[in-house]
PDB file of C-alpha atoms in Angstrom:
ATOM      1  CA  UNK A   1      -1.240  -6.523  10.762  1.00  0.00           C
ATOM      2  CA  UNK A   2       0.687  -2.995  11.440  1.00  0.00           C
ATOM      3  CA  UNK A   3       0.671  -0.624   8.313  1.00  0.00           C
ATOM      4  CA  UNK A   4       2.783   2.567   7.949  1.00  0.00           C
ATOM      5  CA  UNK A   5       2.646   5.309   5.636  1.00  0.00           C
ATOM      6  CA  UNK A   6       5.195   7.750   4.492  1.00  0.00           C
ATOM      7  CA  UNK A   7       5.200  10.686   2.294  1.00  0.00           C
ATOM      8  CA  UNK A   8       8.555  12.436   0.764  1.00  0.00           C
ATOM      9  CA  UNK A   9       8.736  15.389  -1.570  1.00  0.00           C
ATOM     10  CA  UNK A  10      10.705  13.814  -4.545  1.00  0.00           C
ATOM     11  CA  UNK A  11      13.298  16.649  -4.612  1.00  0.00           C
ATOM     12  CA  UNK A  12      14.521  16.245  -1.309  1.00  0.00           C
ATOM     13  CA  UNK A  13      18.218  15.290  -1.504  1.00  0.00           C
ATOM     14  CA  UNK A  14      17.846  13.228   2.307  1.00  0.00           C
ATOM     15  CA  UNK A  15      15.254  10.876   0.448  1.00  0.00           C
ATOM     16  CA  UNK A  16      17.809   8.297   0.164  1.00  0.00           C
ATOM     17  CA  UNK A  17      18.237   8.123   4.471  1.00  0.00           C
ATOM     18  CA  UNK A  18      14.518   8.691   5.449  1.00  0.00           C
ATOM     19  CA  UNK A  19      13.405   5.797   3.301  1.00  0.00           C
ATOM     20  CA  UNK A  20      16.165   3.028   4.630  1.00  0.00           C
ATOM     21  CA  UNK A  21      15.096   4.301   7.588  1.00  0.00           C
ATOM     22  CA  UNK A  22      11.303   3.412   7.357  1.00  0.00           C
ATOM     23  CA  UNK A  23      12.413   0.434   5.486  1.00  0.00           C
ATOM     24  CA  UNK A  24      14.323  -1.038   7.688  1.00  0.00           C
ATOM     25  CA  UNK A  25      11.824  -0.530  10.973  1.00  0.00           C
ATOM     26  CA  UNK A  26       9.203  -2.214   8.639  1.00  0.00           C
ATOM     27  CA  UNK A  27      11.731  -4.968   8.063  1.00  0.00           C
ATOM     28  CA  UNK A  28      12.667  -5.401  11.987  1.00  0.00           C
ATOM     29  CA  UNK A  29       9.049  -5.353  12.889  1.00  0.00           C
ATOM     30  CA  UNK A  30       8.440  -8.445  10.646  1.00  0.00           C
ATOM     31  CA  UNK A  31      11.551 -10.070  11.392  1.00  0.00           C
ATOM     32  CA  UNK A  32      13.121  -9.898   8.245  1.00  0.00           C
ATOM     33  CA  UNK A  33      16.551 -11.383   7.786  1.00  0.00           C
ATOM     34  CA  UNK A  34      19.235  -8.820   7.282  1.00  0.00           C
ATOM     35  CA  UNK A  35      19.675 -10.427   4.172  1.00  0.00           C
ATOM     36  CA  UNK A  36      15.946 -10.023   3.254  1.00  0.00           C
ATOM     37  CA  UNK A  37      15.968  -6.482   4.861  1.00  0.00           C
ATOM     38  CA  UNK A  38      19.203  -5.629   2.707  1.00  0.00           C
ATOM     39  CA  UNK A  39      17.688  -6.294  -0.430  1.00  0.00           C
ATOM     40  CA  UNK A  40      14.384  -4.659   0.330  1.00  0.00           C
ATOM     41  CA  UNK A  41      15.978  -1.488   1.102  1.00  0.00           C
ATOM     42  CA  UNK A  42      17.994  -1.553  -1.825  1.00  0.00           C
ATOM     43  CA  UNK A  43      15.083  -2.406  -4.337  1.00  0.00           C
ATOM     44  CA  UNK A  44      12.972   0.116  -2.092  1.00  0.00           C
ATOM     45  CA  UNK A  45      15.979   2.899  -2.996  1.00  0.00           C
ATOM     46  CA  UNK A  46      16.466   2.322  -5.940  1.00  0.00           C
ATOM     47  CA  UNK A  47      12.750   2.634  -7.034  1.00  0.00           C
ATOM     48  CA  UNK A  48      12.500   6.215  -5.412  1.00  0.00           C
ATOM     49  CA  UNK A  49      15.646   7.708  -6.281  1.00  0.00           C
ATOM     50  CA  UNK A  50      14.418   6.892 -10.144  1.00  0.00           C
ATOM     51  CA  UNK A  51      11.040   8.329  -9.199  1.00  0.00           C
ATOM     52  CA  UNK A  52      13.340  11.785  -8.500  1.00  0.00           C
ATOM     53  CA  UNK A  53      15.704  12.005 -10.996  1.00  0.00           C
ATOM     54  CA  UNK A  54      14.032  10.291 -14.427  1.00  0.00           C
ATOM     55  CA  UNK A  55      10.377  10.549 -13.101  1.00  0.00           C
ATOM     56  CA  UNK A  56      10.119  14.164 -11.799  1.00  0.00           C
ATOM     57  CA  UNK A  57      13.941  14.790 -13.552  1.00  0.00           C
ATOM     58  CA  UNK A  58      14.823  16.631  -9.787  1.00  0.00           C
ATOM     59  CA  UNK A  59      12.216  18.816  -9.725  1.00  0.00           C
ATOM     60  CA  UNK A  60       9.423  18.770  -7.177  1.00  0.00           C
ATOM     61  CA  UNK A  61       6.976  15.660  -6.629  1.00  0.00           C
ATOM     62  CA  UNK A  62       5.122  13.431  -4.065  1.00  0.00           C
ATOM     63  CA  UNK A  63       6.119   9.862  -3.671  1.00  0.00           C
ATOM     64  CA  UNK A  64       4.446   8.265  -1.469  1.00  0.00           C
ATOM     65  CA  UNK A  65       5.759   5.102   0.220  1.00  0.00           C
ATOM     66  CA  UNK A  66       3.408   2.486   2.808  1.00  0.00           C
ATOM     67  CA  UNK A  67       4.523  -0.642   4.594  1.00  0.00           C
ATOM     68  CA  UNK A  68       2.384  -3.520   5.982  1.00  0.00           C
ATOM     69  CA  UNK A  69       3.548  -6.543   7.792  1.00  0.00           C
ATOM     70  CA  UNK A  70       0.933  -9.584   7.604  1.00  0.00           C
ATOM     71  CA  UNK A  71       1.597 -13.005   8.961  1.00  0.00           C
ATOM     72  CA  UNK A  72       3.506 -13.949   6.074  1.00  0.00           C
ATOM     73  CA  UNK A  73       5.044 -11.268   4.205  1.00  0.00           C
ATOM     74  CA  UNK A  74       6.147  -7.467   4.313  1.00  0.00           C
ATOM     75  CA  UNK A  75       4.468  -5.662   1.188  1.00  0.00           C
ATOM     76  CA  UNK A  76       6.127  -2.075   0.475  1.00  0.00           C
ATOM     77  CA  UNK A  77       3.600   0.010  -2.290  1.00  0.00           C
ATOM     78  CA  UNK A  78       5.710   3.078  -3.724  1.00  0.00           C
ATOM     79  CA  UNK A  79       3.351   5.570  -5.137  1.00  0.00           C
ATOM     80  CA  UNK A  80       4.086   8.409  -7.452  1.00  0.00           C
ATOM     81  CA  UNK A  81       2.424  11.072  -9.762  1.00  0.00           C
ATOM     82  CA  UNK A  82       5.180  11.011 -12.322  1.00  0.00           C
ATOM     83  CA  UNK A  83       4.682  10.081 -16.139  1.00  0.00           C
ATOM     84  CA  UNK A  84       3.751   6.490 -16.462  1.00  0.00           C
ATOM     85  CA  UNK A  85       6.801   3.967 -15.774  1.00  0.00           C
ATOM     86  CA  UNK A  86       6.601   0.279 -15.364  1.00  0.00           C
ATOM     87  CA  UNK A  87      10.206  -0.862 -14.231  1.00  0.00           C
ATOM     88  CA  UNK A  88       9.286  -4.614 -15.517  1.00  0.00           C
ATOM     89  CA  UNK A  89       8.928  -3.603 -19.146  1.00  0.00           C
ATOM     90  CA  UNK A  90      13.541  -1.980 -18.529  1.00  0.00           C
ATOM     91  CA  UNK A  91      15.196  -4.048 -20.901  1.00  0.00           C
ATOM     92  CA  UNK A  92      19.252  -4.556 -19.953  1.00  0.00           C
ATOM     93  CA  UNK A  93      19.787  -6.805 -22.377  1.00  0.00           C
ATOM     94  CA  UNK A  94      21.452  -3.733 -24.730  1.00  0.00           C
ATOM     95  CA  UNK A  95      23.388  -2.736 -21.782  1.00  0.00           C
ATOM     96  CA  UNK A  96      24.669  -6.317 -20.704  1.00  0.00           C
ATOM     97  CA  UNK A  97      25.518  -7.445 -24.067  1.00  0.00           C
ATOM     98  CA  UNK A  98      28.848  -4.775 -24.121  1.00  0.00           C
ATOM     99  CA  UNK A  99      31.781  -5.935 -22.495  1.00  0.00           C
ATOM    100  CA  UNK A 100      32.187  -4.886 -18.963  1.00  0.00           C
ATOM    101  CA  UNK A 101      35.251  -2.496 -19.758  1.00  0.00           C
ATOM    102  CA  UNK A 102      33.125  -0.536 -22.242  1.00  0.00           C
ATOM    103  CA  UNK A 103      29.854  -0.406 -20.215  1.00  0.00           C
ATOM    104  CA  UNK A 104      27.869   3.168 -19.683  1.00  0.00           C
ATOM    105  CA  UNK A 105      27.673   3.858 -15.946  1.00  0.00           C
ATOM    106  CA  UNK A 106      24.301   3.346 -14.561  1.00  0.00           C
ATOM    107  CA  UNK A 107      20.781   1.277 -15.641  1.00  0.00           C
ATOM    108  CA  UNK A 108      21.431  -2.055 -13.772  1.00  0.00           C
ATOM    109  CA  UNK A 109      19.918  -0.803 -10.271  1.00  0.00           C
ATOM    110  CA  UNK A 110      16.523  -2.296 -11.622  1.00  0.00           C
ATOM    111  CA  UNK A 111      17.521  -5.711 -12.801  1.00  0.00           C
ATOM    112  CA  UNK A 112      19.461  -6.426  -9.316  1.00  0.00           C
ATOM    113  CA  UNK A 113      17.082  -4.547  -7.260  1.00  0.00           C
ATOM    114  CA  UNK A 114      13.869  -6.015  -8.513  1.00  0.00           C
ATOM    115  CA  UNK A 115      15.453  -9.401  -9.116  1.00  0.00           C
ATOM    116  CA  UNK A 116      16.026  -9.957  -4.991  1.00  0.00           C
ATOM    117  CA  UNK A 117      13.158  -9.590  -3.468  1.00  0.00           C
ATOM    118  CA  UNK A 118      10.330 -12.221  -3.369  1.00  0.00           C
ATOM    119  CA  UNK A 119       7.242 -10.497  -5.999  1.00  0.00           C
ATOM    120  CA  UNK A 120       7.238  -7.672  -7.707  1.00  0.00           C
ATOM    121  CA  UNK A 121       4.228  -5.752  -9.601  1.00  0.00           C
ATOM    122  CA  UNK A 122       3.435  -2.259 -11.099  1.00  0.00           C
ATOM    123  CA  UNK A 123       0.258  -0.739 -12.224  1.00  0.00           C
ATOM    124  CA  UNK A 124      -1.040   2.643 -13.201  1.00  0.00           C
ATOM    125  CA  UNK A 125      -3.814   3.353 -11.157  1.00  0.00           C
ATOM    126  CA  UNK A 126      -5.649   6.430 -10.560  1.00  0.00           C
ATOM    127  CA  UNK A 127      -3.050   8.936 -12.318  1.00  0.00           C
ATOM    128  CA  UNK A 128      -0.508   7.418 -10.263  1.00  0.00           C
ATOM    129  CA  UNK A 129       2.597   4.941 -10.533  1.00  0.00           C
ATOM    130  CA  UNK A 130       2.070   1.797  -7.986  1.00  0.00           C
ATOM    131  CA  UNK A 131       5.306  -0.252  -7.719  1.00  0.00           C
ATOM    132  CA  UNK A 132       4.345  -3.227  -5.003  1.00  0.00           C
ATOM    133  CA  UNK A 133       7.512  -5.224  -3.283  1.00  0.00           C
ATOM    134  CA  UNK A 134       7.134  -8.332  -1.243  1.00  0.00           C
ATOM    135  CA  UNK A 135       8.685 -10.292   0.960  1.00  0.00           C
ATOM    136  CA  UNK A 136       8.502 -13.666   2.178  1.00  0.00           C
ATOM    137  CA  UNK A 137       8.186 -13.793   6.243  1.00  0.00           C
ATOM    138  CA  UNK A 138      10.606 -16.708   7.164  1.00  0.00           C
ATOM    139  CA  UNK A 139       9.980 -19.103  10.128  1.00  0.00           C
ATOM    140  CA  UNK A 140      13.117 -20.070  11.946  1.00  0.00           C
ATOM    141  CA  UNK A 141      13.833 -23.151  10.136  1.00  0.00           C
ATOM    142  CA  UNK A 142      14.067 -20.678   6.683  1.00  0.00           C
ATOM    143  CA  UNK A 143      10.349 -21.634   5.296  1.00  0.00           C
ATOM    144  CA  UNK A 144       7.814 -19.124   5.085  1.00  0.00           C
ATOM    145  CA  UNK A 145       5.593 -19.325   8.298  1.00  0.00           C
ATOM    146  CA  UNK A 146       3.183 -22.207   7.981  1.00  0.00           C
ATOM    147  CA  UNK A 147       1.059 -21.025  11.042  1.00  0.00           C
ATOM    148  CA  UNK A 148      -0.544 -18.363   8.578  1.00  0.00           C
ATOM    149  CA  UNK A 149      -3.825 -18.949   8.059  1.00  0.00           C
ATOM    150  CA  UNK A 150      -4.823 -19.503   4.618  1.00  0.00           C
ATOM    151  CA  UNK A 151      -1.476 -19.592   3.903  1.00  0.00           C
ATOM    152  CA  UNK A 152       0.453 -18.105   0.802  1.00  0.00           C
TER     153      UNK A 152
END
């Protein structure tokens, strides 16, 4: 099992580069697919650059971001100290049910983000924002690894 920890301050306007960067050594340490790695960097993104601008609204704040790679997935935790938000309760239905042409810019990050990678969860924990990501490890045949023990 390797495990990494990051910590940004939420108002940094590089946030977007340091955390493809960790997420994608995390994702070629487990052998992601670029595919998987793709849309773990963009639901990984797109999760802290909300925490910035609607969480802390661009002012200062700590998000903290940690990676661990076990025999059969990559879990990414996102950790934050803004007001409570749980990205599974955004509702795009309003926003999908205008036509395209007369759509607001913005608010579908979460529903394509979230919707690509294997599990997502959120809890409020200790004062604190938890938004968990996983992915899948897949073997070479495109299975998750059956050599795990105890499995998935």
């Amino acid at each position: 099992m390797l495990a990494c920890r990051l910590r940004l301050d939420g108002s940094q306007t590089s946030l977007p580069g340091v955390v493809a960067d960790f997420v994608a050594a995390l994702a070629d340490e487990a052998g992601l697919t670029s595919r998987q790695a793709y849309w773990l960097r963009l639901a990984t993104d797109e999760i802290t650059t909300n925490i910035a601008h609607h969480g802390y609204r661009g002012g200062e704040g700590v998000v903290d971001i940690a990676g661990e790679i076990e025999c059969d997935r990559l879990r990414v935790w996102i950790e934050d100290d803004a007001p409570p938000f749980d990205p599974t309760g955004y509702d795009p239905a309003p926003r999908l049910s205008v036509p395209p042409c007369q759509r607001e810019v913005g608010g579908y990050g979460l529903l394509l983000a979230l919707g690509k990678v294997d599990e997502f969860s959120y809890e409020f924990v200790g004062g604190r924002n938890r938004n968990t990501l996983i992915m899948w490890l897949l073997g070479s045949d495109g299975d998750v690894d059956a050599e795990c023990p105890g499995g998935r």
